[in-house]
mmCIF file of C-alpha atoms and ligand atoms in Angstrom:
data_model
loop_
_atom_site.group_PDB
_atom_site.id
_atom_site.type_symbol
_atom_site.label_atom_id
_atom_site.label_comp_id
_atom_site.label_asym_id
_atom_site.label_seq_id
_atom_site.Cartn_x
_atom_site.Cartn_y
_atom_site.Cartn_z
ATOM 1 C CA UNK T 1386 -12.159 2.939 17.187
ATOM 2 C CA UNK T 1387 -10.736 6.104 16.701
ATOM 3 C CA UNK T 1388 -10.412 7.986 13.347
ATOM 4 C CA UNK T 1389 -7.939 10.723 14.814
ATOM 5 C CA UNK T 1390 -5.391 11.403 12.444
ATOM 6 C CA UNK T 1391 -1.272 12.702 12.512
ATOM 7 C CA UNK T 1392 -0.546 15.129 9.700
ATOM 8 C CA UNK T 1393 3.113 14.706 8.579
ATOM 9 C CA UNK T 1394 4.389 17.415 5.895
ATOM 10 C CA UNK T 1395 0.279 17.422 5.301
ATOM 11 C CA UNK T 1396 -0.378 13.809 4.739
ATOM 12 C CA UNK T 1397 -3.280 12.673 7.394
ATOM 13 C CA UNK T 1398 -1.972 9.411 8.799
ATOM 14 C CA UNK T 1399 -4.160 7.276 10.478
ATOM 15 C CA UNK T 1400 -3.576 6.798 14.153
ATOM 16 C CA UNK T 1401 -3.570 3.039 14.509
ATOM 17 C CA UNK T 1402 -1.647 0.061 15.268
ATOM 18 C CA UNK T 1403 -1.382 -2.860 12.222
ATOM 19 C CA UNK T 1404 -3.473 -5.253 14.726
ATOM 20 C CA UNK T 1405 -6.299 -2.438 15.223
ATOM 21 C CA UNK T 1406 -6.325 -1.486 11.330
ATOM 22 C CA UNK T 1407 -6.654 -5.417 10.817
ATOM 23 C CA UNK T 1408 -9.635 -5.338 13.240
ATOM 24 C CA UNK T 1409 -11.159 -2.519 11.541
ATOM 25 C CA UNK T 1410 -10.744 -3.550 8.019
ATOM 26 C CA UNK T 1411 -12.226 -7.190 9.028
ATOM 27 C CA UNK T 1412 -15.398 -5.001 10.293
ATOM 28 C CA UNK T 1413 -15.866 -3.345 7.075
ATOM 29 C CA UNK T 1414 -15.790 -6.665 5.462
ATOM 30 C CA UNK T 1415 -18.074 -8.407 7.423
ATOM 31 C CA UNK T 1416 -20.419 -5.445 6.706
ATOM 32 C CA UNK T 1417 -19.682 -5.125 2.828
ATOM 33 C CA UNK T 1418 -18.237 -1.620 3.218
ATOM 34 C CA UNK T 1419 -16.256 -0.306 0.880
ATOM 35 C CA UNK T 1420 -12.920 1.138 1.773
ATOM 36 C CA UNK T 1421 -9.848 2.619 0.049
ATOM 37 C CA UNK T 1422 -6.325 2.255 2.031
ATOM 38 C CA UNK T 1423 -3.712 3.925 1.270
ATOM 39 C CA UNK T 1424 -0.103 3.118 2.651
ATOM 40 C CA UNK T 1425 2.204 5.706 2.514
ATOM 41 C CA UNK T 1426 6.200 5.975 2.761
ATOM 42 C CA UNK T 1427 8.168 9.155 2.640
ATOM 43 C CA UNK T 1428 8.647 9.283 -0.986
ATOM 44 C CA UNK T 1429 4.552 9.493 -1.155
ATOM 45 C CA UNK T 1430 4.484 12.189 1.221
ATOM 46 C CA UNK T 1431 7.628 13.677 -0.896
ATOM 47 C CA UNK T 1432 5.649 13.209 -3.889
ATOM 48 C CA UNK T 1433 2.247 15.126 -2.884
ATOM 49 C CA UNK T 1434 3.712 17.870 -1.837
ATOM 50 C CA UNK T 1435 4.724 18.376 -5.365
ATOM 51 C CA UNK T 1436 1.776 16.913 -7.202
ATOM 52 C CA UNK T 1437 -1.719 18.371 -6.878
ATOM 53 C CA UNK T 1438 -3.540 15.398 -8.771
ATOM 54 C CA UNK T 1439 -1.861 13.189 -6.422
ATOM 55 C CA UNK T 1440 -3.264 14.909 -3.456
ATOM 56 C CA UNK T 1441 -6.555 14.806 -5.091
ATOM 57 C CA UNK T 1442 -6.195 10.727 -4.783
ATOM 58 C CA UNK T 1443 -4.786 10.865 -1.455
ATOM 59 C CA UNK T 1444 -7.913 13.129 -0.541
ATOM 60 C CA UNK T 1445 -10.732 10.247 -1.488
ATOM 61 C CA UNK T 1446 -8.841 7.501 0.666
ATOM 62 C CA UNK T 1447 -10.701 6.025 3.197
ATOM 63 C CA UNK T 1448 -7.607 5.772 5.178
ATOM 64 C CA UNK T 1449 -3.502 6.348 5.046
ATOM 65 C CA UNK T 1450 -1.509 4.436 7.221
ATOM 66 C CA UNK T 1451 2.593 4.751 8.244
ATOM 67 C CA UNK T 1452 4.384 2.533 5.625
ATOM 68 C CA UNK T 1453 7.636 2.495 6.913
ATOM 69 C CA UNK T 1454 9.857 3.922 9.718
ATOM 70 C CA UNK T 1455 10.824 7.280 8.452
ATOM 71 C CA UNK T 1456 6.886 8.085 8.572
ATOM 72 C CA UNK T 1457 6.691 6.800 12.214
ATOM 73 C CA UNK T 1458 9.890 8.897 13.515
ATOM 74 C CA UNK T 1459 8.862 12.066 11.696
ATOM 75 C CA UNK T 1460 5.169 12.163 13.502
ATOM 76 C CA UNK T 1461 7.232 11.508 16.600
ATOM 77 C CA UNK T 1462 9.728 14.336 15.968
ATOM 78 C CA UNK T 1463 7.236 16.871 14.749
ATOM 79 C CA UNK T 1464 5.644 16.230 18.281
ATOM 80 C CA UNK T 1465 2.441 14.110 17.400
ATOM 81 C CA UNK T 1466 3.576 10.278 17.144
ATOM 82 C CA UNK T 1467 2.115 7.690 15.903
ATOM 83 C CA UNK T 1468 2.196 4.156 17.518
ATOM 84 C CA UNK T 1469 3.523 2.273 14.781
ATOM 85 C CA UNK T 1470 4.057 1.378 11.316
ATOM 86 C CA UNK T 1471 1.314 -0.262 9.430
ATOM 87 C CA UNK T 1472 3.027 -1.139 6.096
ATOM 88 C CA UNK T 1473 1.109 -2.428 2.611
ATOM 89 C CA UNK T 1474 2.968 -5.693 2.484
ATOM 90 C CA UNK T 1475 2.018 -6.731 6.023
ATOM 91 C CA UNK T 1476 -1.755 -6.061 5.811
ATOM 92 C CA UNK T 1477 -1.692 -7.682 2.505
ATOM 93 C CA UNK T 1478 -0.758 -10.686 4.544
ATOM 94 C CA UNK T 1479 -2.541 -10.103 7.136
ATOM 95 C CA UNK T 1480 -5.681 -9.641 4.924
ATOM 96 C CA UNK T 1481 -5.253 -13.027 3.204
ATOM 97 C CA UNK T 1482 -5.084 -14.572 6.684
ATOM 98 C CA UNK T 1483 -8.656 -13.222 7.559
ATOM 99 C CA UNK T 1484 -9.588 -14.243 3.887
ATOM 100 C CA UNK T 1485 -8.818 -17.244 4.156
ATOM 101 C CA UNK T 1486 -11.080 -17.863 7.736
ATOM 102 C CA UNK T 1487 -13.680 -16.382 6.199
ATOM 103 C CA UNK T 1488 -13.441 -16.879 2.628
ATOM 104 C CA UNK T 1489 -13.616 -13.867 0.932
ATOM 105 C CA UNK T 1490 -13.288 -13.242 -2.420
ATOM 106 C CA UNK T 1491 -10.177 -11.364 -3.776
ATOM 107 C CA UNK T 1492 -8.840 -9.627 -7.060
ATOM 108 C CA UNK T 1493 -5.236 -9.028 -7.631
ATOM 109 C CA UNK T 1494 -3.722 -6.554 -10.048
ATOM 110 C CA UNK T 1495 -0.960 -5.790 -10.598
ATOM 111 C CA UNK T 1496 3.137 -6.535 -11.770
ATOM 112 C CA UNK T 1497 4.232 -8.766 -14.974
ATOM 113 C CA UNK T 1498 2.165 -12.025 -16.179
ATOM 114 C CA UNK T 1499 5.000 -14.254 -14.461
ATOM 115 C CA UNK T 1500 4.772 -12.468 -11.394
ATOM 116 C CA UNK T 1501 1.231 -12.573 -10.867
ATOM 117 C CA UNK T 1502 0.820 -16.390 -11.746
ATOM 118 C CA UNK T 1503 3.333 -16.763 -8.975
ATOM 119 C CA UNK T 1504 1.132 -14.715 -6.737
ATOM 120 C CA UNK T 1505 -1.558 -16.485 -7.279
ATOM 121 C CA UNK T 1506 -0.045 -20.080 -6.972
ATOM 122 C CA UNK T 1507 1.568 -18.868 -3.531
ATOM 123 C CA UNK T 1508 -1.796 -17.468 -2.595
ATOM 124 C CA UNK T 1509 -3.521 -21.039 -3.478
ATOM 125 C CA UNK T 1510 -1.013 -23.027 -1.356
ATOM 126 C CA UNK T 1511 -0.452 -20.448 1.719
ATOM 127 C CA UNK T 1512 -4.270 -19.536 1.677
ATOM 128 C CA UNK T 1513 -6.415 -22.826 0.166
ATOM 129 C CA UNK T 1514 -9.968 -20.940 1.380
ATOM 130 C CA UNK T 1515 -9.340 -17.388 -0.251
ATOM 131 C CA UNK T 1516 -11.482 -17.739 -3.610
ATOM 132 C CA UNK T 1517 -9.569 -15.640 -6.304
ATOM 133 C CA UNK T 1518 -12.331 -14.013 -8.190
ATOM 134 C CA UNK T 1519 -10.121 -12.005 -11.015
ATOM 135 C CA UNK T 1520 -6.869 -11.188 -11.707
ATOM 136 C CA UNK T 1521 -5.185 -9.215 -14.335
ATOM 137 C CA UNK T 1522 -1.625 -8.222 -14.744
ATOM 138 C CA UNK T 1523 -0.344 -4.619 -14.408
ATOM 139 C CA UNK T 1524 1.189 -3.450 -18.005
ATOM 140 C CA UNK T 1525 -2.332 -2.327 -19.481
ATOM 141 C CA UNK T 1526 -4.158 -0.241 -21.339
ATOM 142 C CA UNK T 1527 -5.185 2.429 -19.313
ATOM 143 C CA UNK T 1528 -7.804 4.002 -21.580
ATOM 144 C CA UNK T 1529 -9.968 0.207 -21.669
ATOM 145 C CA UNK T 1530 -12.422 -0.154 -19.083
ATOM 146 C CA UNK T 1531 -12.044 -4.436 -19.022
ATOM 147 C CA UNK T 1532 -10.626 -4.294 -15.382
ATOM 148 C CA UNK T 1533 -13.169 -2.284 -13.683
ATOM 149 C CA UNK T 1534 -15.885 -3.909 -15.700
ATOM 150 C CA UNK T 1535 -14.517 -7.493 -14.550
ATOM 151 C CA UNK T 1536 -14.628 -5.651 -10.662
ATOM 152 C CA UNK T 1537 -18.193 -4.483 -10.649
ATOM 153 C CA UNK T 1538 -19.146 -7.562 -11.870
ATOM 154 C CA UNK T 1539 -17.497 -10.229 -9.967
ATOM 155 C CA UNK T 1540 -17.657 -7.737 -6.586
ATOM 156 C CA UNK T 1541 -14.452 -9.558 -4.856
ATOM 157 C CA UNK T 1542 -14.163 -8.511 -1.380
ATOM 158 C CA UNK T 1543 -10.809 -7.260 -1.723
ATOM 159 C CA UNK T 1544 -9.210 -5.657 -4.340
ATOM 160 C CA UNK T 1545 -5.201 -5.279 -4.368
ATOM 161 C CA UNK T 1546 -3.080 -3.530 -6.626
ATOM 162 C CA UNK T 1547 0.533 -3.928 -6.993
ATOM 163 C CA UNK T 1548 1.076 -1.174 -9.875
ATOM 164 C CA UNK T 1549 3.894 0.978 -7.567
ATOM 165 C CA UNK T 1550 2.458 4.806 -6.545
ATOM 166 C CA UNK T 1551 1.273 6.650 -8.000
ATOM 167 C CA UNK T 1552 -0.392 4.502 -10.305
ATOM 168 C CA UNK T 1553 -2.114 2.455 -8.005
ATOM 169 C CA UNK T 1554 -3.722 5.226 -5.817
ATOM 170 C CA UNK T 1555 -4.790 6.966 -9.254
ATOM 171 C CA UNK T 1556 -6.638 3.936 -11.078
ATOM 172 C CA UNK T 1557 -8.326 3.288 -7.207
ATOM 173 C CA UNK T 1558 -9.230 6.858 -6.941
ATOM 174 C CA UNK T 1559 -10.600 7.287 -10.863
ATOM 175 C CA UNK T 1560 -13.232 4.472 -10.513
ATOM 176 C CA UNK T 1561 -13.878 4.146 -6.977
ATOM 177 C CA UNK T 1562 -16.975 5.423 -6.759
ATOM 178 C CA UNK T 1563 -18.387 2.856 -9.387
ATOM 179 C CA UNK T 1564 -17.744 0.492 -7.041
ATOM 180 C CA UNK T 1565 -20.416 -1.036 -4.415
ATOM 181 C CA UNK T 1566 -17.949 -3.214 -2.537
ATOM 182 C CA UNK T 1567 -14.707 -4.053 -1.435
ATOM 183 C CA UNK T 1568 -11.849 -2.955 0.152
ATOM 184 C CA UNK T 1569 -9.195 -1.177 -2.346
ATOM 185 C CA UNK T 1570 -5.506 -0.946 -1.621
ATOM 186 C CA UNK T 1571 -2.308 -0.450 -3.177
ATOM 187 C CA UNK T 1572 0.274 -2.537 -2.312
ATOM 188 C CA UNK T 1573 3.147 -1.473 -4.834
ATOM 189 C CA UNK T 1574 5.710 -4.694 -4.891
ATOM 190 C CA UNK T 1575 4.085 -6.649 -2.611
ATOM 191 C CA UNK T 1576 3.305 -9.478 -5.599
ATOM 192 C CA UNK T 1577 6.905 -9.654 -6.383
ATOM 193 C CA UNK T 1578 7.690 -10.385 -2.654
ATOM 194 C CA UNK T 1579 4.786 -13.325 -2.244
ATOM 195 C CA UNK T 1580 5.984 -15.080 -5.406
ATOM 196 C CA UNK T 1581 9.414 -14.536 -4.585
ATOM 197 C CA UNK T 1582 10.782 -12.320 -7.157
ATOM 198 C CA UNK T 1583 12.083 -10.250 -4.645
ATOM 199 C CA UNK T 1584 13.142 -11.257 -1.237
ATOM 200 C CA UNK T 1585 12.052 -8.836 1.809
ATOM 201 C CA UNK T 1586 14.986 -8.248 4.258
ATOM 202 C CA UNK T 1587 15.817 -10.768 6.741
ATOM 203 C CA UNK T 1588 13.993 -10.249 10.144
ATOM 204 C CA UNK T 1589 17.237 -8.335 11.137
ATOM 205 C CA UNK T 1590 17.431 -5.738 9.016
ATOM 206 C CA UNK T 1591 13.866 -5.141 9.717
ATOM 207 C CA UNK T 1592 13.906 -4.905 13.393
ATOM 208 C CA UNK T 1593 17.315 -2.753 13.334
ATOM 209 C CA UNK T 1594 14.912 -0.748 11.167
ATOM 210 C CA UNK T 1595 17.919 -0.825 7.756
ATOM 211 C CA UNK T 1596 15.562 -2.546 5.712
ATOM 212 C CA UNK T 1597 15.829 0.419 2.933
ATOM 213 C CA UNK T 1598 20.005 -0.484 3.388
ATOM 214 C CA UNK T 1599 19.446 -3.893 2.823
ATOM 215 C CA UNK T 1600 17.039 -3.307 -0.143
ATOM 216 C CA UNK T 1601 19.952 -0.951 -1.666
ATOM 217 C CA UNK T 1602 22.384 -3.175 -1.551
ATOM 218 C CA UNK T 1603 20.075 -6.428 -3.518
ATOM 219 C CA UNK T 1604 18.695 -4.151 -6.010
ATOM 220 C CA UNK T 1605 21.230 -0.989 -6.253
ATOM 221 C CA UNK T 1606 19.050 0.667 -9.240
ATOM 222 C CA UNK T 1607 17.473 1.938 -5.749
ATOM 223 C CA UNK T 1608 19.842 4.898 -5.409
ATOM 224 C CA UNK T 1609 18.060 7.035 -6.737
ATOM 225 C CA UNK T 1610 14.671 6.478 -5.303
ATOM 226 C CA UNK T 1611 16.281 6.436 -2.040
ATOM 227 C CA UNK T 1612 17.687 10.511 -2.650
ATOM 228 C CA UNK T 1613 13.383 10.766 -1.387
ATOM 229 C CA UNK T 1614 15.001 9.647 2.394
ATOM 230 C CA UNK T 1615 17.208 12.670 3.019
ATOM 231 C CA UNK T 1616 15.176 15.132 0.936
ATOM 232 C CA UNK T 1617 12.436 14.135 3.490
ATOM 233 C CA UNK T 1618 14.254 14.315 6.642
ATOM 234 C CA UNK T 1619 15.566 17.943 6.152
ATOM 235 C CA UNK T 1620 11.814 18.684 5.539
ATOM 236 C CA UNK T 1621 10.924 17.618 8.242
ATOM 237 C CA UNK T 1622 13.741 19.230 10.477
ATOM 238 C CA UNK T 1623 13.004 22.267 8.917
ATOM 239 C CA UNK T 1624 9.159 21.402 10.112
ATOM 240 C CA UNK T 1625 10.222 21.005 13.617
ATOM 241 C CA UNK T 1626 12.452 24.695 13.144
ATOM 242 C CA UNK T 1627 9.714 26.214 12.161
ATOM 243 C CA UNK T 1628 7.033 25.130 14.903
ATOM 244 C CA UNK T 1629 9.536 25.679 17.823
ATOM 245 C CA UNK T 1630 11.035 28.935 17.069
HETATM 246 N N1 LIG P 244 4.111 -2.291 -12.168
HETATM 247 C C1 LIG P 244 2.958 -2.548 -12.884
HETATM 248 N N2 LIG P 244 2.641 -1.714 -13.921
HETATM 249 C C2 LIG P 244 3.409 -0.635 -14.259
HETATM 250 C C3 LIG P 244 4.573 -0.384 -13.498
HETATM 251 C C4 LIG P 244 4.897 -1.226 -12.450
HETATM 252 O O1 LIG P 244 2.246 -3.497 -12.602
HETATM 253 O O2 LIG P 244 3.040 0.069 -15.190
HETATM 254 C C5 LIG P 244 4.431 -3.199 -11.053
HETATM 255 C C6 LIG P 244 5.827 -3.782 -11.059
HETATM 256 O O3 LIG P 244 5.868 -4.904 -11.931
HETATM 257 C C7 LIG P 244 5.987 -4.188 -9.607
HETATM 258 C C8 LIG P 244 5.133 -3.165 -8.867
HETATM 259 O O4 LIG P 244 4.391 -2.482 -9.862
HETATM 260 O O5 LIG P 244 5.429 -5.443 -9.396
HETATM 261 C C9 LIG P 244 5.880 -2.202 -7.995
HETATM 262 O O6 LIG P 244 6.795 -1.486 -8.722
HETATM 263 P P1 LIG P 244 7.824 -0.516 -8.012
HETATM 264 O O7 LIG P 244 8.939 -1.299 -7.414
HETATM 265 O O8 LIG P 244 8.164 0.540 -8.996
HETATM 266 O O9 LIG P 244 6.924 0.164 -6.848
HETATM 267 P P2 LIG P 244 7.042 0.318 -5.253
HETATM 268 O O10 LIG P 244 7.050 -1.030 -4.609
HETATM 269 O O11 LIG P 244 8.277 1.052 -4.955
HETATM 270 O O12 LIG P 244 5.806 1.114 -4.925
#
């Protein structure tokens, strides 16, 4: 498998399709590799462009795939596409499928107490053989060292966090290397989606790719995330100016 990567705007993206990144995170399981994944939509790229730590975090992932369609068209425009996108919410799904044929172990942090018990209910109906070795919600104290110490211990085989970037990709990168196992990947409101908090677009919206529109008009306190979409594609134009002329 290939590790060639796309840089968009200076993020490294993984050149891979979600059924070959499944394939080769199910490898590094099977060998008790550790991993860190990090899935990245336009306002991440937005965002470490401006922030140096950030960058720092992105540096010690394992891997950053395409979350989202604005990710996918800007490799393509800048001349270097990539096949796909290969979003956190998917592979989290995709993940618990191969979890639950070979029962591995996982740990879920992440969102409010409600939302996690959800989680973990929907996880122990849709996915009876994944063993859920920890859990702890996601309004803590950073400075306490309980979760990791709960990780190292227990050494689940997957590790998600649904803290929302850049949290997420911070506490991973931190403490990663105390870890011996176990794939690491931040998932942002993935848990509020499985316990049904928040409902993903319908199928349509997806596949006309207006699944940010449809997203704006549930939860409108959006807006102003969403400014990250335009900001990004003048960027990127600008990007393409520059190369061609
Ligand atoms: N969240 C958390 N701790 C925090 C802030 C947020 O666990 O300190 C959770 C929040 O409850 C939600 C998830 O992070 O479940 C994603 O939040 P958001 O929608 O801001 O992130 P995004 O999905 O856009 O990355």
């Amino acid at each position: 498998m290939s590790n060639r990567t796309v840089s968009v705007l200076g993020v490294d993206f993984l050149h891979t399709t979600m059924n070959e990144m499944i394939a080769r995170l199910s490898g590094h399981l099977e060998r008790e590799e550790k991993a860190f994944v990090v899935t990245a939509n336009p306002e991440i790229v937005l965002h470490a462009q401006e922030d140096e730590a950030y960058r720092t975090y992105l540096a010690k992932a394992s891997y950053i795939t395409a979350d989202g369609i604005g990710v996918v068209k800007a490799a393509g425009l800048l001349g270097d596409p990539l096949p796909e996108r290969v979003t956190g919410f998917d592979m989290f799904l995709s993940l618990l499928e191969v979890a639950n044929e070979r029962k591995f172990s996982v740990y879920l942090l992440g969102a409010k107490e409600e939302v996690l018990e959800k989680t973990i209910a929907a996880i122990e109906r849709q996915f009876p053989q994944v063993e859920v070795a920890g859990s702890h919600h996601g309004y803590f104290d950073w400075d306490s060292t309980e979760i990791e110490d709960e990780i190292r211990l227990k050494k689940p085989d997957l590790v998600f966090l649904a803290l929302g970037f850049p949290r997420q990709e911070k506490w991973i990168a931190e403490r990663y290397d105390q870890f011996e196992k176990g794939i690491f990947m931040g998932i942002g409101g993935s848990f509020d989606v499985l316990a049904g908090e928040v409902k993903r677009a319908p199928v349509f919206w997806q596949k006309i790719h207006l699944e940010w529109f449809y997203r704006l008009v549930k939860q409108p306190s959006r807006w102003r995330r969403m400014l990250a979409l335009p900001v990004f594609a003048g960027r990127i134009l600008r990007e393409k100016r520059k190369r061609t002329s």
